[in-house]
Short mmCIF file of C-alpha atoms in Angstrom, two decimals:
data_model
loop_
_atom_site.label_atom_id
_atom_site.label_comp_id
_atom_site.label_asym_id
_atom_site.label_seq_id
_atom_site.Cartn_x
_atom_site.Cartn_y
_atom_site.Cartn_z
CA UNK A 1319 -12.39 8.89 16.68
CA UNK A 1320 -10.28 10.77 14.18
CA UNK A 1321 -10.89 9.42 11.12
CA UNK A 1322 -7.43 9.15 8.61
CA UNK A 1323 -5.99 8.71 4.75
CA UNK A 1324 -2.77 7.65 3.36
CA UNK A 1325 -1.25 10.28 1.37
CA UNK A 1326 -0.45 7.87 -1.55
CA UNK A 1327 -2.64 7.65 -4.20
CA UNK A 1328 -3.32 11.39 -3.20
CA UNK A 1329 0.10 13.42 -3.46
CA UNK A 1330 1.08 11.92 -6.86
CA UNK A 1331 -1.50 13.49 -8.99
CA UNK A 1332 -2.27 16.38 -6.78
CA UNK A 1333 0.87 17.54 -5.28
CA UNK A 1334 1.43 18.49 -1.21
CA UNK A 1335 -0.65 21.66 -0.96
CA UNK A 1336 -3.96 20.38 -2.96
CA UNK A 1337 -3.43 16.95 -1.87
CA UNK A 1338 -4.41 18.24 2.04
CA UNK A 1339 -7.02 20.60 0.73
CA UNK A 1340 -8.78 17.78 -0.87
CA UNK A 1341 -8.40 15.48 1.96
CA UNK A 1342 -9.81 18.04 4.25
CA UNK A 1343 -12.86 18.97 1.86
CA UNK A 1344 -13.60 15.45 1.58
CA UNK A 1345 -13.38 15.55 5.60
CA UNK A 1346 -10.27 13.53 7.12
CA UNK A 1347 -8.70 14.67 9.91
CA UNK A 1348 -5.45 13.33 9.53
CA UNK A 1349 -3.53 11.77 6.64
CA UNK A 1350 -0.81 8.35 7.10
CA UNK A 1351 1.97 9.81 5.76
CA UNK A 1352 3.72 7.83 3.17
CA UNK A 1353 7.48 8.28 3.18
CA UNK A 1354 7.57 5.19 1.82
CA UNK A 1355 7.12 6.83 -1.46
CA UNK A 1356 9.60 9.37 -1.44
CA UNK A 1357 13.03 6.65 -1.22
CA UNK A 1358 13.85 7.56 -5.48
CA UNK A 1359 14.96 3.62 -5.67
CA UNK A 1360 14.36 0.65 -7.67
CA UNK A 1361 14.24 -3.08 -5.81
CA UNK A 1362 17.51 -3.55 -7.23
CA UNK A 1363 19.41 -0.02 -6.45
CA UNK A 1364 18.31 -0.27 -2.75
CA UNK A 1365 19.86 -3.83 -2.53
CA UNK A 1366 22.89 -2.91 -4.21
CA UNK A 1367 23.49 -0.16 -1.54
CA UNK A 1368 22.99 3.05 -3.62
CA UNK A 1369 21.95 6.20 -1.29
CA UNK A 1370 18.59 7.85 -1.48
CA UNK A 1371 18.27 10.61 -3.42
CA UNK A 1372 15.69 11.89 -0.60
CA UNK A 1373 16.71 10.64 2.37
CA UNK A 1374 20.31 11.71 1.84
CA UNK A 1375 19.82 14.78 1.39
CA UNK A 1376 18.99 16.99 4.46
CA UNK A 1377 17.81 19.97 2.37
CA UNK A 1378 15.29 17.18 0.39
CA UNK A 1379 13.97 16.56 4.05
CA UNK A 1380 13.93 19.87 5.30
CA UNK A 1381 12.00 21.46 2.28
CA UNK A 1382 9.24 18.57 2.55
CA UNK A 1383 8.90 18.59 6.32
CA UNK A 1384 8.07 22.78 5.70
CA UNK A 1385 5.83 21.72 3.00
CA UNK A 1386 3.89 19.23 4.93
CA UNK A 1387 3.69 21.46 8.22
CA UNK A 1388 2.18 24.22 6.34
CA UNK A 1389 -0.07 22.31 4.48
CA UNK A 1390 -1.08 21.07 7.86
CA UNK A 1391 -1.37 24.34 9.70
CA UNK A 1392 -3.60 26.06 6.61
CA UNK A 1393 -5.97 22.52 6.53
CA UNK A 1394 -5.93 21.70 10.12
CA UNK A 1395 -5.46 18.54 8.44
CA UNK A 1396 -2.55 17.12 10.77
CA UNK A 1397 -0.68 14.13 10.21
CA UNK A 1398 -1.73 11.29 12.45
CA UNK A 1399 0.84 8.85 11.15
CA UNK A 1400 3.97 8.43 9.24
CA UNK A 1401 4.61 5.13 7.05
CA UNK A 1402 8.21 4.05 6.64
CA UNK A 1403 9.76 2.98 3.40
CA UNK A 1404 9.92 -0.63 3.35
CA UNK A 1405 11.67 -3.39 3.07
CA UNK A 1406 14.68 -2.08 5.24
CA UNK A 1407 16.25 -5.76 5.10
CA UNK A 1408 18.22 -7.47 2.16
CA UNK A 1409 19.79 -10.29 3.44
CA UNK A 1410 23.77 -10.37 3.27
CA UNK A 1411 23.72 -6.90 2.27
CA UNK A 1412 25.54 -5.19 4.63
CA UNK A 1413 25.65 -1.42 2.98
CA UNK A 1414 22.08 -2.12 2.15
CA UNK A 1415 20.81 -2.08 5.55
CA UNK A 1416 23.05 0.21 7.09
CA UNK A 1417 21.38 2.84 4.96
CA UNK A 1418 17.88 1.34 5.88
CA UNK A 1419 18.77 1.62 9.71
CA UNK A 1420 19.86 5.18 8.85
CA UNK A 1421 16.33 5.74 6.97
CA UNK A 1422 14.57 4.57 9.53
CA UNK A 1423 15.93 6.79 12.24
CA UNK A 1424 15.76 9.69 9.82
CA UNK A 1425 11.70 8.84 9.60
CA UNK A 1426 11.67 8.70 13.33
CA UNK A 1427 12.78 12.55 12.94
CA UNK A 1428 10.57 13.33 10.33
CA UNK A 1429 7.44 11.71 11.95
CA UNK A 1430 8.98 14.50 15.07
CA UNK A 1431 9.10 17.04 12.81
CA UNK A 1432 5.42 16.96 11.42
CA UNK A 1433 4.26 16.85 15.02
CA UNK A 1434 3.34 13.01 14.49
CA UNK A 1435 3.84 10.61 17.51
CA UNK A 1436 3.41 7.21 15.21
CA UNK A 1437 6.12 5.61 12.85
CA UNK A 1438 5.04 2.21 10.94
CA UNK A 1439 8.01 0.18 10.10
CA UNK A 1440 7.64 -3.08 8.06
CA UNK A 1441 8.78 -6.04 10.24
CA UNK A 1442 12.15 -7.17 8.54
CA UNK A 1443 11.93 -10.40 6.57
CA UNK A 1444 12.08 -12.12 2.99
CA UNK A 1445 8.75 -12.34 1.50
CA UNK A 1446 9.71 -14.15 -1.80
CA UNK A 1447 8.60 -17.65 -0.47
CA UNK A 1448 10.44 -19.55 -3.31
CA UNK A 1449 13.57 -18.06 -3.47
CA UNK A 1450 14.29 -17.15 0.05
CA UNK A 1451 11.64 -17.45 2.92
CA UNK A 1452 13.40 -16.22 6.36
CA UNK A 1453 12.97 -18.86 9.39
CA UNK A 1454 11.27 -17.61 12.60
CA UNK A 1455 14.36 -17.77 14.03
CA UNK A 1456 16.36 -15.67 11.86
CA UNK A 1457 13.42 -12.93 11.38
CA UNK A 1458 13.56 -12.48 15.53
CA UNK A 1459 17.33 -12.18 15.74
CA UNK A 1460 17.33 -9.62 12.59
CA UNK A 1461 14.37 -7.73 14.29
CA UNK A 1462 15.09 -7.51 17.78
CA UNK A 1463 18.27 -5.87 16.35
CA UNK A 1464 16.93 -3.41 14.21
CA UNK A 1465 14.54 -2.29 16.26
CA UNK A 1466 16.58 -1.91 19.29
CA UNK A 1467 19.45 0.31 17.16
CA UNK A 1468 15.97 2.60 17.34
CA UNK A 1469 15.36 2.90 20.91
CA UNK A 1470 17.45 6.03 21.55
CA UNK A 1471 16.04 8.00 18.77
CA UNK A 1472 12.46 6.97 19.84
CA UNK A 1473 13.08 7.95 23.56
CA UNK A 1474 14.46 11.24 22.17
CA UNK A 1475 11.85 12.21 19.74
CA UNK A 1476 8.63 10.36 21.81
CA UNK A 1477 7.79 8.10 19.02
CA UNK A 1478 6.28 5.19 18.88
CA UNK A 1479 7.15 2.91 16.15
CA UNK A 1480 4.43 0.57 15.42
CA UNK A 1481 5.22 -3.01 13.85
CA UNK A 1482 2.79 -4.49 11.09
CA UNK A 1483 1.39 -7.86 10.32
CA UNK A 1484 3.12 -8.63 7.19
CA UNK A 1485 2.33 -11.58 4.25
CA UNK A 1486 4.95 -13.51 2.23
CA UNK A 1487 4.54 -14.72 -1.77
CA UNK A 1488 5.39 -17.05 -4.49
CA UNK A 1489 6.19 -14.77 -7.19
CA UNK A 1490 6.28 -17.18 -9.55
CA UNK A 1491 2.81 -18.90 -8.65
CA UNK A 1492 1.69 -16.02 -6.70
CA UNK A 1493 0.49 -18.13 -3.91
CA UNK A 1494 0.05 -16.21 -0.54
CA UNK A 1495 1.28 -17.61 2.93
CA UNK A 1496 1.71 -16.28 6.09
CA UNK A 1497 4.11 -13.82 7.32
CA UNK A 1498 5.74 -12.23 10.12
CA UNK A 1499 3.40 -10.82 12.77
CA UNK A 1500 0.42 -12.45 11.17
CA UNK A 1501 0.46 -14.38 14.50
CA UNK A 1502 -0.99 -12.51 17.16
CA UNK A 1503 0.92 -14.30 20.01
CA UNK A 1504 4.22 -14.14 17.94
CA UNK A 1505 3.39 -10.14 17.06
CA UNK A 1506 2.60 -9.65 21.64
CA UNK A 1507 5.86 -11.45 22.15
CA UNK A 1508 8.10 -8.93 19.54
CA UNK A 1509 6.01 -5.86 21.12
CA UNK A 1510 6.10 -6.83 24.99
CA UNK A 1511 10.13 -7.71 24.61
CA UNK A 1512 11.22 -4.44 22.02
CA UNK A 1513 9.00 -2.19 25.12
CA UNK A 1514 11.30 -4.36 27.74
CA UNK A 1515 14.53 -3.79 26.52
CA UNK A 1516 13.25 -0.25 26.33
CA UNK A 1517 12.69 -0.15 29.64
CA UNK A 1518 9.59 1.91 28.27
CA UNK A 1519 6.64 1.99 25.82
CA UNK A 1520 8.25 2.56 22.50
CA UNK A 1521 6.59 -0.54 20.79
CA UNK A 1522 2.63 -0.59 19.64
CA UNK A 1523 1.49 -2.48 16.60
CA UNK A 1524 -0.32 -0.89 13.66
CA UNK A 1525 -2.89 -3.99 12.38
CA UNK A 1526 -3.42 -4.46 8.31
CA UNK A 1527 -7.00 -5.09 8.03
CA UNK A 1528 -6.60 -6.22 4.48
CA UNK A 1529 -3.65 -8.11 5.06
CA UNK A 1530 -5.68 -10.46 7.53
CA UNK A 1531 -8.54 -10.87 4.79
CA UNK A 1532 -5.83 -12.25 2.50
CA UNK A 1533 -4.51 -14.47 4.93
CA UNK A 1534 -8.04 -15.88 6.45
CA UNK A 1535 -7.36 -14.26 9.73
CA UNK A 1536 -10.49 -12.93 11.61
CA UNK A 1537 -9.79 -9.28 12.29
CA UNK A 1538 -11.98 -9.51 15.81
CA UNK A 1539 -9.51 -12.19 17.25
CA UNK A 1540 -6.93 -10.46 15.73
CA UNK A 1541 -8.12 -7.58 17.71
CA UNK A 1542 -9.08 -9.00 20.84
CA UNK A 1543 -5.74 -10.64 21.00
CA UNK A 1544 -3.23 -7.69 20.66
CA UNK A 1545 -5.41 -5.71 23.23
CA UNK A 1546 -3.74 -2.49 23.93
CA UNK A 1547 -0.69 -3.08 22.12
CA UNK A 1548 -3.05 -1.91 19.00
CA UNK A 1549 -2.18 1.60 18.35
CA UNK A 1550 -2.65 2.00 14.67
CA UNK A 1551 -4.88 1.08 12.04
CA UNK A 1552 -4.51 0.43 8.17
CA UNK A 1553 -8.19 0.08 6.97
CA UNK A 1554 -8.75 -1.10 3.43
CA UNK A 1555 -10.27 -4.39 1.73
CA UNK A 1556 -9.68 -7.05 -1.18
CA UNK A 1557 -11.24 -9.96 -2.71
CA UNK A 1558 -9.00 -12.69 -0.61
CA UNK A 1559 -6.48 -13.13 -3.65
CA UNK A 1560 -4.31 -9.56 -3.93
CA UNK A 1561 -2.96 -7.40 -1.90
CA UNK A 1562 -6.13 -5.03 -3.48
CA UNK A 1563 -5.57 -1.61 -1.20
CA UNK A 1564 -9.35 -0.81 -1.99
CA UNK A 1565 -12.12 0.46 0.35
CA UNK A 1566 -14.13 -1.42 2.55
CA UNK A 1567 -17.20 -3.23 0.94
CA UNK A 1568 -15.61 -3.47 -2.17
CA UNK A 1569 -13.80 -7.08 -1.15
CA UNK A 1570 -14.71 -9.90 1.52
CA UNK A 1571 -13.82 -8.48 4.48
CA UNK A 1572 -15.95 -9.23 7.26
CA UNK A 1573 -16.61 -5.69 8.64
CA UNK A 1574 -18.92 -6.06 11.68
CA UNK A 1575 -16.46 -8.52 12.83
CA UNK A 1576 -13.84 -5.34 12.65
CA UNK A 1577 -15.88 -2.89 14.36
CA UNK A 1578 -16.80 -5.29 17.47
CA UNK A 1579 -13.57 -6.09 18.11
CA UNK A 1580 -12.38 -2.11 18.39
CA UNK A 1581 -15.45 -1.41 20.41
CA UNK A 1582 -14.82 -4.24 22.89
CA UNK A 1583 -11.59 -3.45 23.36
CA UNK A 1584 -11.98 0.26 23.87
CA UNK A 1585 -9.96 1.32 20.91
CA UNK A 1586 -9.49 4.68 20.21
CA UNK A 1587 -7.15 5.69 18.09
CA UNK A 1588 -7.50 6.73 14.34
CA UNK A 1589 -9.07 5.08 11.92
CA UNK A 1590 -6.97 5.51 9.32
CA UNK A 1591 -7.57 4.32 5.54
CA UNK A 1592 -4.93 2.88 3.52
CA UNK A 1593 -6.97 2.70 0.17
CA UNK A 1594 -4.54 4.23 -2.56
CA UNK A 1595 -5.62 1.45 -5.17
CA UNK A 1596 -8.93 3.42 -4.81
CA UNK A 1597 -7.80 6.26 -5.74
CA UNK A 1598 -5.44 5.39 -8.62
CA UNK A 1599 -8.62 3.00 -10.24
CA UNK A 1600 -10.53 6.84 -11.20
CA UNK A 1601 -9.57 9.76 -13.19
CA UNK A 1602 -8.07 12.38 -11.25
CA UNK A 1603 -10.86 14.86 -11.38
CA UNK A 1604 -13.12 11.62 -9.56
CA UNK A 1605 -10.26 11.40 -6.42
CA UNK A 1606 -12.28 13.86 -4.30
CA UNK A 1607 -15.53 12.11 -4.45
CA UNK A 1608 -13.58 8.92 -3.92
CA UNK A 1609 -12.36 10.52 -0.95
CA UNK A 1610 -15.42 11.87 0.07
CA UNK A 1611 -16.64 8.53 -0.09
CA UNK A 1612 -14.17 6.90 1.84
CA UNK A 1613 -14.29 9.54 4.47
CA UNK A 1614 -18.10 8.85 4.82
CA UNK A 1615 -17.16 4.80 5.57
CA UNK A 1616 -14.81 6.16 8.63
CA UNK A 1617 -17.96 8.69 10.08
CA UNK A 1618 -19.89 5.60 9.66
CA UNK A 1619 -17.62 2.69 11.58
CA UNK A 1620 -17.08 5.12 14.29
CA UNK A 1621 -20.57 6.14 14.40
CA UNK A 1622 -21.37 1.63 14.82
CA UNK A 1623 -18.55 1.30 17.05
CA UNK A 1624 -19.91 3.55 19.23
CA UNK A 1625 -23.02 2.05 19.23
CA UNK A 1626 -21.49 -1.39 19.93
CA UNK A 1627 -19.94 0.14 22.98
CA UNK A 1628 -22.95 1.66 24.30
CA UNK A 1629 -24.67 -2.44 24.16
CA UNK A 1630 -21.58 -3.85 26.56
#
């Protein structure tokens, strides 16, 4: 299997070009592309409506899709998934989430562009559990609708936009509970009913390892129960409290749990690392042996869930 990084906690203290020739030294094959950190808004200026300074601005795009290609083409390093800037939803915000329908279809392009076939977009809901937490109801009306406006551009540019299992929060007490797509028969029923209406596959789901160790959620049933709706992967760890975005074996997750489930099922897609918080934790002159590091953990889960497959 391919084995992948995020791009943040990379691109921000080494730029495009040395970004991808340290990931490729440390020996990814791919990088998760995160355009989630290019939207030049605050929380506040993205609920109020105000326009990306990025994503409004075709010659923005155009310069960093060149950028990214040709870093690509001299690394061989190619980009094996695009992440989507997130949250695309403010409740009664209308101007607000026109311009996050309109981001998402431009990532849909972009993801085209950079020769990638997979687009993560956050499920739409409110995670601030005390102020206001989204009903069931209300989060499937709001997505089914948002991710059906997508459809055409997906068809056009043969994407496929992956969902994500997603956690809510106290902010105040910063309790975690359960959100959307953290249910595996909840997260089959969005994915089998968006690929419906498509009339097509345009659906897959990208599982959060990390996000199920926060939640108590075993990663093999997790596994086992999205089958091949799985496309995607985003691989890190914590210690069951934060949201920690650090390698595996550095937290609680149960690991050979993780890489029985992918060989029973016959997974093969990317194993792709979302481990920025690793990254950011070391001086930037440490980043490549962090990567190195990291890159060494993916060699060695494929290399076990290959051997798991070989014992069924």
């Amino acid at each position: 299997m391919k084995i992948g990084i995020q791009t943040n906690g990379v691109f921000e203290p080494l730029g495009i070009e040395k970004g991808f020739e340290t990931i490729a030294e440390a020996g990814f094959d791919c990088v998760d592309l995160n355009l989630d950190a290019l939207i030049g808004l605050s929380w506040e200026e993205a609920r109020e409506g105000k326009p990306s300074p990025f994503f409004f601005d075709k010659d923005k795009v155009e310069a960093f899709v060149r950028q990214i290609r040709e870093a690509s083409r001299k690394t061989g390093v190619i980009v094996g998934q695009v992440h989507a800037p997130f949250p695309l939803h403010f409740r009664g915000c209308e101007k607000a989430n026109e311009n996050s329908l309109e981001y998402a279809k431009i990532c849909i392009r972009i993801c085209h562009e950079c020769g990638c076939g997979k687009l993560i977009i956050h499920p739409l809901f409110e995670g601030s559990m005390r102020l206001t937490p989204s009903t069931a109801q209300e989060e499937w009306k709001d997505n089914i609708a948002f991710y059906s406006e997508l459809i055409p551009e997906l068809k056009k540019y043969g994407v496929i936009c992956c969902l994500e299992n997603m956690w809510g929060q106290d902010w105040r007490t910063k309790k975690i509970y359960v959100g959307i797509c953290s249910d595996m028969a909840e997260t089959n029923r969005y994915i089998d009913t968006l690929n419906k209406i498509a009339g097509e596959t345009c659906f897959g789901f990208c599982l959060d390892i990390g996000h199920l160790t926060l939640l108590g959620i075993d990663c093999y049933e997790a596994i086992q129960a999205l089958g091949s709706r799985l496309v995607a992967l985003h691989i890190h760890d914590n210690g069951g409290i934060t949201d920690d975005h650090v390698i595996p074996y550095t937290g609680v997750t149960i690991w050979n749990r993780f890489l029985r489930g992918l060989a029973e099922t016959g997974y093969t897609g990317t194993l792709s690392f979302e481990t920025a918080e690793s990254q950011r934790k070391v001086p930037s002159e440490l980043i490549p042996a962090m990567l190195a590091y990291t890159a060494k953990i993916g060699k060695y889960f494929d290399s076990e869930i290959t051997k798991l497959k070989n014992e069924t």
